[in-house]
Short mmCIF file of C-alpha atoms (C1' of nucleotides) and ligand atoms in Angstrom, two decimals:
data_model
loop_
_atom_site.label_atom_id
_atom_site.label_comp_id
_atom_site.label_asym_id
_atom_site.label_seq_id
_atom_site.Cartn_x
_atom_site.Cartn_y
_atom_site.Cartn_z
CA MET A 1 -25.57 -28.14 12.81
CA GLU A 2 -25.16 -26.42 9.33
CA LYS A 3 -27.18 -28.95 7.53
CA LYS A 4 -27.14 -29.30 3.59
CA LEU A 5 -30.73 -28.19 2.06
CA SER A 6 -32.34 -30.18 -0.92
CA HIS A 7 -32.57 -28.02 -4.38
CA SER A 8 -36.61 -27.80 -3.56
CA GLU A 9 -35.94 -26.63 -0.09
CA GLU A 10 -33.60 -24.08 -1.61
CA ASN A 11 -35.96 -23.32 -4.09
CA TYR A 12 -39.20 -22.65 -1.95
CA LEU A 13 -37.02 -19.94 0.30
CA LYS A 14 -36.06 -18.11 -3.01
CA GLU A 15 -39.52 -17.97 -3.93
CA ILE A 16 -40.20 -16.83 -0.66
CA PHE A 17 -38.29 -14.17 -0.58
CA HIS A 18 -39.45 -13.11 -4.32
CA LEU A 19 -42.87 -12.93 -3.39
CA SER A 20 -42.61 -11.19 0.08
CA GLY A 21 -40.87 -8.06 -1.55
CA GLU A 22 -38.97 -5.73 0.20
CA LEU A 23 -41.56 -5.25 2.70
CA HIS A 24 -41.38 -9.02 4.06
CA GLU A 25 -44.90 -9.16 3.63
CA LYS A 26 -46.41 -12.37 4.52
CA VAL A 27 -46.30 -14.95 1.87
CA SER A 28 -49.61 -17.13 1.23
CA THR A 29 -49.33 -21.23 0.19
CA ASN A 30 -51.63 -20.76 -3.07
CA ALA A 31 -48.87 -18.06 -4.23
CA LEU A 32 -45.88 -20.11 -3.91
CA ALA A 33 -47.52 -23.14 -5.17
CA GLU A 34 -48.34 -20.87 -8.08
CA ARG A 35 -44.90 -19.86 -8.38
CA LEU A 36 -43.54 -23.41 -7.27
CA ASN A 37 -45.48 -25.45 -9.89
CA ALA A 38 -46.82 -27.35 -7.27
CA LYS A 39 -50.06 -28.06 -4.95
CA ALA A 40 -51.24 -25.85 -2.51
CA SER A 41 -50.85 -29.28 -0.09
CA SER A 42 -47.16 -29.89 -1.03
CA ILE A 43 -46.47 -26.59 -0.26
CA THR A 44 -48.00 -27.14 3.67
CA ASP A 45 -46.29 -29.60 4.09
CA MET A 46 -43.01 -28.39 3.37
CA LEU A 47 -43.59 -24.85 5.36
CA LYS A 48 -44.41 -27.61 8.29
CA LYS A 49 -40.80 -28.97 7.47
CA LEU A 50 -38.94 -25.02 7.08
CA GLY A 51 -40.42 -23.93 9.94
CA GLU A 52 -39.11 -26.78 12.19
CA LYS A 53 -35.81 -26.02 10.50
CA LYS A 54 -36.30 -21.97 11.60
CA LEU A 55 -35.98 -21.06 8.45
CA VAL A 56 -39.41 -20.17 7.65
CA SER A 57 -41.62 -18.59 10.14
CA TYR A 58 -44.99 -20.37 9.61
CA GLN A 59 -48.61 -20.60 11.21
CA LYS A 60 -51.41 -22.19 9.90
CA TYR A 61 -53.93 -20.45 7.85
CA LYS A 62 -51.51 -17.07 8.30
CA GLY A 63 -49.33 -17.29 5.37
CA CYS A 64 -45.52 -17.51 5.70
CA SER A 65 -42.38 -15.29 5.82
CA LEU A 66 -38.59 -16.15 6.07
CA THR A 67 -36.76 -16.17 9.54
CA GLN A 68 -33.10 -13.72 9.01
CA LYS A 69 -31.24 -17.50 8.54
CA GLY A 70 -34.57 -18.19 5.87
CA GLU A 71 -33.51 -15.07 4.00
CA GLN A 72 -29.63 -15.19 4.27
CA ILE A 73 -29.76 -18.27 2.43
CA ALA A 74 -32.36 -17.24 0.06
CA ILE A 75 -29.84 -13.89 -0.56
CA TYR A 76 -27.02 -16.61 -1.19
CA ILE A 77 -28.97 -18.40 -3.62
CA ILE A 78 -29.99 -15.34 -5.52
CA ARG A 79 -26.35 -14.03 -5.71
CA LYS A 80 -25.21 -17.40 -6.31
CA HIS A 81 -28.35 -17.63 -9.53
CA ARG A 82 -27.25 -13.91 -10.94
CA LEU A 83 -23.80 -14.10 -10.96
CA TRP A 84 -23.84 -17.31 -12.98
CA GLU A 85 -26.34 -15.68 -15.24
CA THR A 86 -23.47 -12.64 -15.46
CA PHE A 87 -21.36 -15.34 -16.37
CA LEU A 88 -23.02 -17.09 -19.07
CA VAL A 89 -23.66 -13.92 -20.69
CA ASN A 90 -20.21 -12.17 -20.25
CA LYS A 91 -17.99 -14.70 -20.07
CA LEU A 92 -19.60 -17.31 -22.67
CA ASN A 93 -21.78 -14.56 -24.46
CA PHE A 94 -25.71 -16.33 -24.01
CA GLY A 95 -28.26 -14.11 -24.81
CA TRP A 96 -29.94 -12.86 -22.13
CA ASP A 97 -33.12 -15.12 -22.58
CA GLU A 98 -30.79 -17.87 -22.65
CA VAL A 99 -29.45 -17.93 -19.23
CA HIS A 100 -32.23 -18.06 -17.11
CA ASP A 101 -32.61 -22.10 -16.80
CA VAL A 102 -29.04 -23.15 -16.63
CA ALA A 103 -28.74 -20.65 -13.44
CA GLU A 104 -31.74 -22.19 -11.84
CA GLN A 105 -29.23 -25.42 -11.80
CA LEU A 106 -25.98 -23.42 -11.01
CA GLU A 107 -27.62 -21.64 -8.33
CA HIS A 108 -27.35 -24.89 -6.10
CA ILE A 109 -23.89 -25.87 -6.67
CA ARG A 110 -22.40 -25.95 -3.17
CA SER A 111 -18.70 -23.94 -3.20
CA VAL A 112 -18.07 -20.85 -1.78
CA LYS A 113 -14.39 -20.59 -3.01
CA LEU A 114 -16.30 -20.88 -6.40
CA ILE A 115 -18.81 -18.26 -6.61
CA ASN A 116 -16.78 -15.77 -5.06
CA SER A 117 -13.64 -16.55 -7.79
CA ILE A 118 -16.77 -16.46 -10.51
CA ASP A 119 -17.53 -12.72 -9.06
CA GLU A 120 -14.03 -11.67 -8.85
CA LEU A 121 -13.51 -13.38 -12.61
CA LEU A 122 -16.45 -11.43 -13.83
CA ASN A 123 -14.90 -8.09 -11.69
CA PHE A 124 -17.59 -8.08 -9.02
CA PRO A 125 -20.62 -6.83 -11.06
CA LYS A 126 -23.75 -4.78 -9.71
CA TYR A 127 -26.46 -5.72 -11.41
CA ASP A 128 -27.06 -9.27 -13.44
CA PRO A 129 -28.20 -9.16 -17.26
CA HIS A 130 -31.61 -8.76 -16.78
CA GLY A 131 -30.31 -5.31 -14.35
CA ASP A 132 -31.32 -7.18 -11.11
CA PRO A 133 -28.99 -6.44 -8.11
CA ILE A 134 -26.11 -9.14 -7.37
CA PRO A 135 -26.18 -9.71 -3.62
CA ASP A 136 -22.77 -9.43 -2.41
CA LYS A 137 -20.50 -11.89 -0.35
CA ASP A 138 -21.81 -10.74 2.87
CA GLY A 139 -25.59 -10.60 1.51
CA ASN A 140 -26.05 -6.72 0.68
CA ILE A 141 -28.37 -5.64 -2.04
CA ASN A 142 -28.08 -2.31 -3.62
CA TYR A 143 -31.51 -2.40 -4.93
CA MET A 144 -31.71 0.13 -7.45
CA GLU A 145 -32.79 3.83 -6.44
CA SER A 146 -35.48 5.59 -8.32
CA LYS A 147 -36.49 2.95 -10.40
CA ILE A 148 -39.93 2.77 -11.56
CA SER A 149 -41.78 0.47 -14.41
CA LEU A 150 -42.23 2.42 -17.77
CA SER A 151 -45.73 1.68 -17.87
CA GLU A 152 -45.45 4.31 -14.94
CA THR A 153 -43.93 6.72 -16.39
CA ALA A 154 -45.55 10.23 -17.82
CA VAL A 155 -45.67 11.13 -21.20
CA LYS A 156 -42.71 13.85 -22.39
CA SER A 157 -40.70 12.32 -20.27
CA LYS A 158 -36.84 10.74 -21.23
CA VAL A 159 -36.01 7.66 -19.09
CA GLU A 160 -33.60 4.89 -19.29
CA VAL A 161 -34.18 1.29 -18.90
CA VAL A 162 -32.59 -0.08 -16.49
CA SER A 163 -33.92 -3.56 -15.67
CA VAL A 164 -36.37 -6.34 -17.26
CA ASP A 165 -38.48 -9.32 -15.81
CA GLU A 166 -36.77 -11.92 -16.46
CA ASP A 167 -39.37 -14.69 -15.99
CA SER A 168 -40.88 -14.83 -19.74
CA MET A 169 -38.08 -16.08 -22.27
CA ALA A 170 -40.41 -14.65 -25.49
CA LEU A 171 -40.12 -11.01 -23.52
CA LEU A 172 -36.34 -11.05 -23.42
CA LYS A 173 -36.60 -12.20 -27.37
CA TYR A 174 -39.14 -9.78 -28.34
CA LEU A 175 -37.31 -6.76 -26.65
CA ASP A 176 -34.02 -8.12 -28.65
CA GLU A 177 -36.10 -7.91 -32.41
CA ILE A 178 -37.04 -4.53 -31.12
CA LYS A 179 -33.56 -3.47 -29.78
CA ILE A 180 -34.49 -2.69 -26.25
CA SER A 181 -32.14 -3.69 -23.75
CA ILE A 182 -30.68 -2.27 -20.51
CA GLY A 183 -29.00 1.00 -21.14
CA THR A 184 -31.47 1.48 -23.88
CA ILE A 185 -32.83 5.55 -23.58
CA LEU A 186 -36.44 5.86 -24.05
CA THR A 187 -39.23 8.74 -25.01
CA ILE A 188 -42.17 8.77 -23.79
CA HIS A 189 -44.63 9.99 -26.91
CA ASN A 190 -47.87 9.07 -26.09
CA ARG A 191 -49.84 6.75 -24.36
CA ILE A 192 -53.11 5.45 -25.61
CA SER A 193 -55.76 5.01 -23.25
CA PHE A 194 -57.67 2.43 -25.04
CA ASP A 195 -55.46 -0.37 -24.31
CA GLU A 196 -52.87 1.80 -21.86
CA SER A 197 -50.31 1.02 -24.65
CA MET A 198 -47.30 3.12 -24.98
CA GLU A 199 -45.67 5.35 -28.08
CA VAL A 200 -42.26 5.12 -27.22
CA GLN A 201 -38.98 6.27 -29.23
CA ILE A 202 -35.38 4.87 -29.14
CA ALA A 203 -32.64 7.95 -28.90
CA GLY A 204 -32.11 8.04 -33.00
CA GLY A 205 -34.70 5.38 -33.95
CA ASN A 206 -38.41 5.51 -35.04
CA LYS A 207 -41.21 5.71 -32.63
CA MET A 208 -43.27 2.03 -31.87
CA ASN A 209 -45.84 0.98 -30.36
CA ILE A 210 -45.37 -0.69 -26.24
CA SER A 211 -48.04 -3.25 -24.90
CA LYS A 212 -49.13 -2.44 -21.53
CA LYS A 213 -47.80 -5.97 -20.68
CA VAL A 214 -44.57 -5.15 -21.83
CA ALA A 215 -44.71 -1.91 -20.24
CA ASP A 216 -45.05 -3.20 -17.00
CA SER A 217 -41.95 -5.65 -17.10
CA ILE A 218 -39.52 -3.11 -17.75
CA GLY A 219 -37.85 -0.75 -15.27
CA VAL A 220 -36.45 2.38 -15.82
CA ARG A 221 -35.04 5.45 -14.26
CA PHE A 222 -36.19 9.14 -15.25
CA LYS A 223 -33.54 10.78 -17.46
CA SER A 224 -34.72 14.37 -18.19
CA LYS A 225 -37.31 16.20 -19.52
CA ILE A 226 -37.43 16.40 -23.96
CA MET B 1 -38.20 -40.60 -25.36
CA GLU B 2 -34.90 -39.26 -24.15
CA LYS B 3 -35.79 -38.67 -20.18
CA LYS B 4 -33.73 -36.86 -17.71
CA LEU B 5 -31.41 -39.49 -15.58
CA SER B 6 -31.13 -38.77 -12.13
CA HIS B 7 -27.45 -37.38 -10.53
CA SER B 8 -28.02 -40.99 -8.97
CA GLU B 9 -28.13 -42.51 -12.14
CA GLU B 10 -25.49 -40.81 -14.06
CA ASN B 11 -23.16 -41.34 -10.95
CA TYR B 12 -23.81 -45.26 -11.55
CA LEU B 13 -23.31 -45.16 -14.98
CA LYS B 14 -20.33 -42.91 -14.77
CA GLU B 15 -18.56 -46.02 -12.18
CA ILE B 16 -19.85 -48.64 -14.01
CA PHE B 17 -17.49 -47.03 -16.75
CA HIS B 18 -14.32 -46.34 -14.78
CA LEU B 19 -14.64 -49.87 -12.91
CA SER B 20 -15.31 -51.70 -16.21
CA GLY B 21 -11.80 -50.16 -18.03
CA GLU B 22 -10.64 -49.88 -21.34
CA LEU B 23 -11.74 -53.57 -21.82
CA HIS B 24 -15.35 -53.10 -21.13
CA GLU B 25 -14.87 -55.97 -17.97
CA LYS B 26 -18.15 -56.53 -16.21
CA VAL B 27 -18.48 -54.86 -13.28
CA SER B 28 -19.40 -56.73 -9.98
CA THR B 29 -22.16 -55.58 -7.61
CA ASN B 30 -19.71 -55.01 -4.37
CA ALA B 31 -17.15 -53.19 -6.70
CA LEU B 32 -19.99 -50.85 -7.38
CA ALA B 33 -21.51 -50.50 -3.68
CA GLU B 34 -17.86 -49.61 -2.46
CA ARG B 35 -17.40 -46.71 -5.02
CA LEU B 36 -20.74 -45.48 -4.66
CA ASN B 37 -20.75 -45.67 -0.84
CA ALA B 38 -23.75 -47.39 -0.94
CA LYS B 39 -24.88 -50.69 0.14
CA ALA B 40 -25.04 -53.72 -2.34
CA SER B 41 -28.69 -53.98 -2.27
CA SER B 42 -29.15 -50.71 -3.18
CA ILE B 43 -26.70 -51.26 -5.97
CA THR B 44 -29.00 -54.19 -7.31
CA ASP B 45 -32.16 -52.23 -7.21
CA MET B 46 -30.84 -49.70 -9.77
CA LEU B 47 -28.58 -52.19 -11.90
CA LYS B 48 -32.39 -53.43 -12.54
CA LYS B 49 -34.02 -50.11 -13.46
CA LEU B 50 -30.96 -49.36 -15.85
CA GLY B 51 -31.47 -52.28 -17.00
CA GLU B 52 -35.02 -51.35 -18.02
CA LYS B 53 -33.94 -48.66 -19.54
CA LYS B 54 -31.58 -50.50 -21.41
CA LEU B 55 -28.45 -48.26 -19.99
CA VAL B 56 -27.08 -51.12 -18.46
CA SER B 57 -27.00 -55.10 -19.57
CA TYR B 58 -27.62 -56.73 -16.09
CA GLN B 59 -28.26 -60.77 -15.32
CA LYS B 60 -28.64 -61.87 -11.94
CA TYR B 61 -25.66 -62.81 -10.29
CA LYS B 62 -23.31 -62.36 -13.22
CA GLY B 63 -22.58 -58.30 -12.99
CA CYS B 64 -23.19 -55.92 -15.09
CA SER B 65 -22.10 -53.67 -18.21
CA LEU B 66 -22.84 -50.28 -20.12
CA THR B 67 -25.18 -50.74 -23.03
CA GLN B 68 -23.64 -48.57 -25.81
CA LYS B 69 -25.94 -45.81 -24.95
CA GLY B 70 -25.14 -46.16 -21.41
CA GLU B 71 -21.35 -45.72 -22.12
CA GLN B 72 -22.24 -42.94 -24.41
CA ILE B 73 -24.11 -41.22 -21.39
CA ALA B 74 -21.26 -41.92 -18.87
CA ILE B 75 -18.35 -40.39 -21.47
CA TYR B 76 -20.76 -37.65 -21.12
CA ILE B 77 -20.61 -37.18 -18.08
CA ILE B 78 -16.96 -37.54 -17.65
CA ARG B 79 -16.91 -35.17 -20.70
CA LYS B 80 -18.35 -32.34 -18.64
CA HIS B 81 -16.38 -33.48 -15.29
CA ARG B 82 -12.60 -33.21 -16.54
CA LEU B 83 -14.07 -29.68 -18.23
CA TRP B 84 -15.41 -28.15 -15.23
CA GLU B 85 -11.98 -29.60 -13.58
CA THR B 86 -9.94 -27.95 -16.55
CA PHE B 87 -12.14 -24.72 -16.13
CA LEU B 88 -11.74 -24.77 -12.02
CA VAL B 89 -7.69 -24.39 -12.17
CA ASN B 90 -7.24 -22.96 -15.69
CA LYS B 91 -9.42 -20.02 -15.67
CA LEU B 92 -10.01 -19.23 -11.19
CA ASN B 93 -6.80 -20.84 -10.04
CA PHE B 94 -8.06 -23.72 -8.28
CA GLY B 95 -5.51 -26.18 -7.21
CA TRP B 96 -5.83 -29.62 -8.87
CA ASP B 97 -6.56 -30.70 -5.09
CA GLU B 98 -9.76 -28.31 -5.34
CA VAL B 99 -11.75 -29.17 -8.28
CA HIS B 100 -12.88 -33.17 -7.81
CA ASP B 101 -15.92 -31.95 -5.90
CA VAL B 102 -17.38 -29.44 -6.82
CA ALA B 103 -16.54 -30.94 -10.21
CA GLU B 104 -18.77 -33.82 -9.11
CA GLN B 105 -21.45 -31.28 -8.39
CA LEU B 106 -21.01 -29.62 -11.35
CA GLU B 107 -20.87 -32.42 -13.84
CA HIS B 108 -24.89 -33.02 -13.73
CA ILE B 109 -25.80 -29.46 -15.11
CA ARG B 110 -27.43 -30.17 -18.18
CA SER B 111 -26.70 -27.62 -21.12
CA VAL B 112 -25.27 -28.61 -24.04
CA LYS B 113 -24.53 -25.23 -24.50
CA LEU B 114 -22.74 -24.34 -21.47
CA ILE B 115 -20.31 -27.46 -21.37
CA ASN B 116 -19.82 -26.65 -25.33
CA SER B 117 -18.65 -23.26 -24.79
CA ILE B 118 -16.74 -23.71 -21.25
CA ASP B 119 -14.67 -26.58 -23.98
CA GLU B 120 -14.26 -23.40 -26.67
CA LEU B 121 -13.17 -21.23 -23.95
CA LEU B 122 -10.89 -23.42 -22.26
CA ASN B 123 -9.36 -23.62 -26.54
CA PHE B 124 -10.31 -27.72 -26.20
CA PRO B 125 -7.74 -29.40 -24.14
CA LYS B 126 -7.44 -32.43 -24.35
CA TYR B 127 -6.60 -33.23 -20.72
CA ASP B 128 -7.69 -32.42 -17.35
CA PRO B 129 -5.91 -31.40 -14.40
CA HIS B 130 -4.85 -34.45 -13.50
CA GLY B 131 -3.94 -35.89 -16.91
CA ASP B 132 -6.94 -37.76 -17.75
CA PRO B 133 -8.02 -37.46 -21.59
CA ILE B 134 -11.23 -35.21 -21.76
CA PRO B 135 -13.92 -36.72 -24.34
CA ASP B 136 -14.78 -34.72 -27.14
CA LYS B 137 -18.20 -33.47 -27.94
CA ASP B 138 -18.90 -36.94 -30.22
CA GLY B 139 -17.44 -38.99 -27.06
CA ASN B 140 -13.97 -39.78 -28.50
CA ILE B 141 -11.50 -40.16 -25.82
CA ASN B 142 -7.93 -40.00 -26.81
CA TYR B 143 -6.17 -41.85 -24.10
CA MET B 144 -2.38 -41.19 -23.97
CA GLU B 145 -0.31 -43.90 -25.55
CA SER B 146 2.89 -45.68 -23.80
CA LYS B 147 1.77 -44.31 -20.51
CA ILE B 148 2.66 -46.77 -17.80
CA SER B 149 2.70 -46.11 -14.16
CA LEU B 150 5.95 -44.80 -12.34
CA SER B 151 6.12 -47.58 -10.39
CA GLU B 152 6.67 -50.56 -13.51
CA THR B 153 9.81 -48.24 -14.98
CA ALA B 154 12.94 -49.57 -15.23
CA VAL B 155 15.80 -48.24 -12.88
CA LYS B 156 18.06 -45.27 -14.69
CA SER B 157 15.59 -44.58 -17.04
CA LYS B 158 14.17 -40.88 -17.38
CA VAL B 159 10.50 -40.20 -17.40
CA GLU B 160 7.70 -37.39 -17.99
CA VAL B 161 4.59 -37.58 -15.37
CA VAL B 162 1.46 -37.40 -17.36
CA SER B 163 -1.17 -38.18 -15.16
CA VAL B 164 -1.87 -38.51 -11.34
CA ASP B 165 -4.79 -40.58 -9.46
CA GLU B 166 -7.47 -37.88 -8.84
CA ASP B 167 -9.12 -39.66 -6.20
CA SER B 168 -7.11 -38.56 -3.33
CA MET B 169 -6.94 -35.25 -2.18
CA ALA B 170 -4.21 -35.96 0.26
CA LEU B 171 -1.99 -37.60 -2.73
CA LEU B 172 -2.15 -34.25 -4.75
CA LYS B 173 -1.25 -32.36 -1.68
CA TYR B 174 1.52 -34.23 -1.28
CA LEU B 175 2.66 -34.26 -4.84
CA ASP B 176 2.54 -29.96 -4.46
CA GLU B 177 4.87 -30.48 -1.52
CA ILE B 178 7.28 -32.52 -3.04
CA LYS B 179 7.00 -30.78 -6.61
CA ILE B 180 5.69 -33.40 -8.93
CA SER B 181 3.01 -32.20 -10.84
CA ILE B 182 2.21 -33.03 -14.68
CA GLY B 183 5.07 -32.59 -17.12
CA THR B 184 7.99 -33.35 -14.21
CA ILE B 185 10.82 -35.02 -15.48
CA LEU B 186 11.83 -37.50 -13.39
CA THR B 187 14.67 -39.76 -13.30
CA ILE B 188 14.82 -43.53 -11.51
CA HIS B 189 17.91 -43.86 -10.01
CA ASN B 190 17.07 -47.17 -7.81
CA ARG B 191 14.33 -49.21 -6.47
CA ILE B 192 14.54 -50.20 -2.85
CA SER B 193 13.52 -53.97 -2.94
CA PHE B 194 12.82 -54.32 0.79
CA ASP B 195 9.46 -51.81 0.51
CA GLU B 196 9.29 -51.75 -3.46
CA SER B 197 10.36 -47.82 -2.76
CA MET B 198 12.07 -45.94 -5.13
CA GLU B 199 14.88 -42.65 -5.48
CA VAL B 200 13.51 -40.79 -8.24
CA GLN B 201 15.11 -36.75 -8.99
CA ILE B 202 13.29 -34.22 -10.29
CA ALA B 203 15.86 -32.11 -13.24
CA GLY B 204 17.51 -30.17 -11.22
CA GLY B 205 16.66 -30.90 -7.60
CA ASN B 206 17.69 -33.64 -5.01
CA LYS B 207 16.92 -37.55 -5.18
CA MET B 208 14.17 -38.02 -3.01
CA ASN B 209 12.48 -41.61 -2.14
CA ILE B 210 8.97 -42.31 -3.15
CA SER B 211 6.55 -45.37 -1.53
CA LYS B 212 5.63 -48.04 -4.07
CA LYS B 213 1.79 -46.40 -2.80
CA VAL B 214 2.45 -42.99 -4.18
CA ALA B 215 4.39 -44.31 -7.41
CA ASP B 216 1.28 -46.54 -8.20
CA SER B 217 -0.76 -43.68 -8.84
CA ILE B 218 1.66 -41.51 -11.04
CA GLY B 219 1.30 -41.66 -14.74
CA VAL B 220 4.32 -41.90 -16.95
CA ARG B 221 5.46 -41.78 -20.33
CA PHE B 222 9.17 -42.93 -21.02
CA LYS B 223 11.43 -40.36 -22.11
CA SER B 224 15.08 -41.88 -22.54
CA LYS B 225 17.89 -43.51 -20.48
CA ILE B 226 20.26 -41.47 -18.72
"C1'" DT C 1 -17.75 -83.71 -3.64
"C1'" DT C 2 -19.10 -81.59 0.49
"C1'" DT C 3 -19.01 -78.02 3.54
"C1'" DT C 4 -18.08 -73.43 4.62
"C1'" DA C 5 -16.98 -68.65 2.87
"C1'" DT C 6 -18.64 -65.03 0.20
"C1'" DT C 7 -21.44 -62.94 -2.53
"C1'" DT C 8 -25.77 -61.34 -4.73
"C1'" DT C 9 -30.45 -60.55 -4.52
"C1'" DT C 10 -35.18 -60.18 -1.83
"C1'" DA C 11 -38.66 -58.60 2.06
"C1'" DG C 12 -39.25 -55.30 4.01
"C1'" DA C 13 -39.08 -50.24 5.54
"C1'" DC C 14 -38.19 -44.81 5.64
"C1'" DA C 15 -37.37 -40.20 4.37
"C1'" DC C 16 -38.49 -37.25 0.64
"C1'" DG C 17 -41.14 -34.85 -2.10
"C1'" DC C 18 -45.16 -34.78 -4.41
"C1'" DC C 19 -49.88 -35.93 -5.52
"C1'" DT C 20 -55.51 -35.96 -4.65
"C1'" DA C 21 -59.49 -36.18 -2.72
"C1'" DA C 22 -61.88 -34.66 1.38
"C1'" DA C 23 -62.64 -31.71 5.60
"C1'" DA C 24 -61.84 -27.79 7.73
"C1'" DA C 25 -60.56 -22.75 8.27
"C1'" DT C 26 -60.74 -18.29 6.30
"C1'" DT C 27 -63.01 -14.82 3.46
"C1'" DA C 28 -66.67 -12.53 1.00
"C1'" DA C 29 -71.35 -12.38 -0.37
"C1'" DA C 30 -76.43 -12.23 0.25
"C1'" DT D 1 -75.14 -12.71 9.76
"C1'" DT D 2 -76.16 -16.35 7.54
"C1'" DT D 3 -74.64 -18.36 3.64
"C1'" DA D 4 -71.37 -19.59 -0.15
"C1'" DA D 5 -66.95 -19.56 -2.64
"C1'" DT D 6 -62.00 -19.76 -1.58
"C1'" DT D 7 -58.30 -20.59 0.95
"C1'" DT D 8 -55.55 -23.78 3.19
"C1'" DT D 9 -54.83 -27.81 5.54
"C1'" DT D 10 -55.08 -33.08 6.65
"C1'" DA D 11 -55.21 -37.72 5.10
"C1'" DG D 12 -53.42 -41.47 2.56
"C1'" DG D 13 -51.04 -42.56 -1.28
"C1'" DC D 14 -46.95 -42.97 -4.99
"C1'" DG D 15 -42.39 -43.17 -7.03
"C1'" DT D 16 -37.17 -42.88 -6.02
"C1'" DG D 17 -33.31 -43.85 -3.32
"C1'" DT D 18 -31.62 -45.59 -0.29
"C1'" DC D 19 -31.23 -48.90 4.31
"C1'" DT D 20 -30.97 -53.24 7.20
"C1'" DA D 21 -32.19 -58.51 8.03
"C1'" DA D 22 -32.45 -62.59 6.35
"C1'" DA D 23 -32.67 -65.83 2.01
"C1'" DA D 24 -30.91 -67.34 -2.35
"C1'" DA D 25 -27.26 -68.55 -5.78
"C1'" DT D 26 -21.83 -68.52 -6.13
"C1'" DA D 27 -17.25 -69.27 -5.09
"C1'" DA D 28 -13.86 -70.91 -2.44
"C1'" DA D 29 -12.09 -74.32 0.78
"C1'" DA D 30 -11.69 -79.06 2.68
MN1 LIG E 301 -32.85 -15.92 -13.71
MN1 LIG E 302 -31.46 -12.22 -14.07
MN1 LIG E 303 -12.32 -35.38 -10.68
MN1 LIG E 304 -10.05 -35.33 -12.95
#
DNA sequence: TTTTATTTTTAGACACGCCTAAAAATTAAA
DNA sequence: TTTAATTTTTAGGCGTGTCTAAAAATAAAA
């Protein structure tokens, strides 16, 4: 009954989960193709297969979404991914820009005992090194409340960095350089309307300019007005 | 130039290494087929491919052996396998009978930094939980000297258990039951010629009977005469 | 040495996961 | 609403790693 899925199938489920977002929106073939670095025709093939396995609900030309079973598996893969990333950073001193690629491999290791032991070793962390929530053993995900993008914050507000987009190594390295990490407190001083960049200041540091693109990929939580 | 090998190719190299032993004997197609749970025809196919890649030297009907390059890769896979097993036992409290299957998966994770970090975390262990030597970063293997099989020991001698065959979970569980582990000191009291079983005694314990099959799979080192 | 048994290789096939090119359906624009 | 652009699916193919069945080579027995 419980057949093993291939790495590829697991990756598809994971990516559908990410693309469908919290509202469980339908995911288009092309969107998946881009994220999975494959051609649309390959996606169609796989969606048919996952459809037959009842992991995805799929109708021609209408996009796809995860079934309950498919979502459960996706969440489990994400749990493993984020726990491994946390392990690499907390126990092996990897940088937060070095963990994603390895976690992409480790997330496919099949051993419930192993991942639960790692969880315990790390003391049941709630967030991974990029601020993403780690699903618990039962698949519950604690999304951080009142999190918004830095690019949406009002001038004069004071916020705490709680997450960053993990996709780009270049971004993570850049954030290291400008000393922004999870927990950093930022004061928003100004927004330049010409290019939508922002002037922000790290507590006790100099003001600096942050491009729209960077601000978009930083998640923050409101702290207080100045 | 340095293309990635598939899990399957890595497993073939590893198994050829194990079967060819310290003397680098040629390995037969059938021997490989049995160990790899595949049909002989599949083995032939793969040997051709590995031959073309210069990882194996192979001539029809003559068996195969690893090239230097192939051996180097095999040893690296084995290094990873044994380090992961050690990690699981030492850091995550797995039993020595629970680690092999997971290590079969983990040995294929590609990250030099990861495995060297695990090595460091474990303080550069020399032997894995089954007493097998862990190749170092440069591929050097420190085979334990003067190690012999328990079944070859003389009556009245006193030996220390230094390794056990890791292949059978049943054996490892049985050894747990009769309290034999790496480091256990055994005194050989008698050998029953009828079935070649042996009477041995753990320091401060009762005498017990060990079958030939079990004795064959225990490696020991001479301690002293009684 | 001839015959028989065993081992190994070839031949042909299949599932998987991907691809390109072309057709079909959907969506956007005129 | 008809036409054009975009998205998605189908059709056909390819490399990998496996299999079965049959042929060939080698090893063992007579
Ligand atoms: Mn990641
Ligand atoms: Mn992450
Ligand atoms: Mn093992
Ligand atoms: Mn071992």
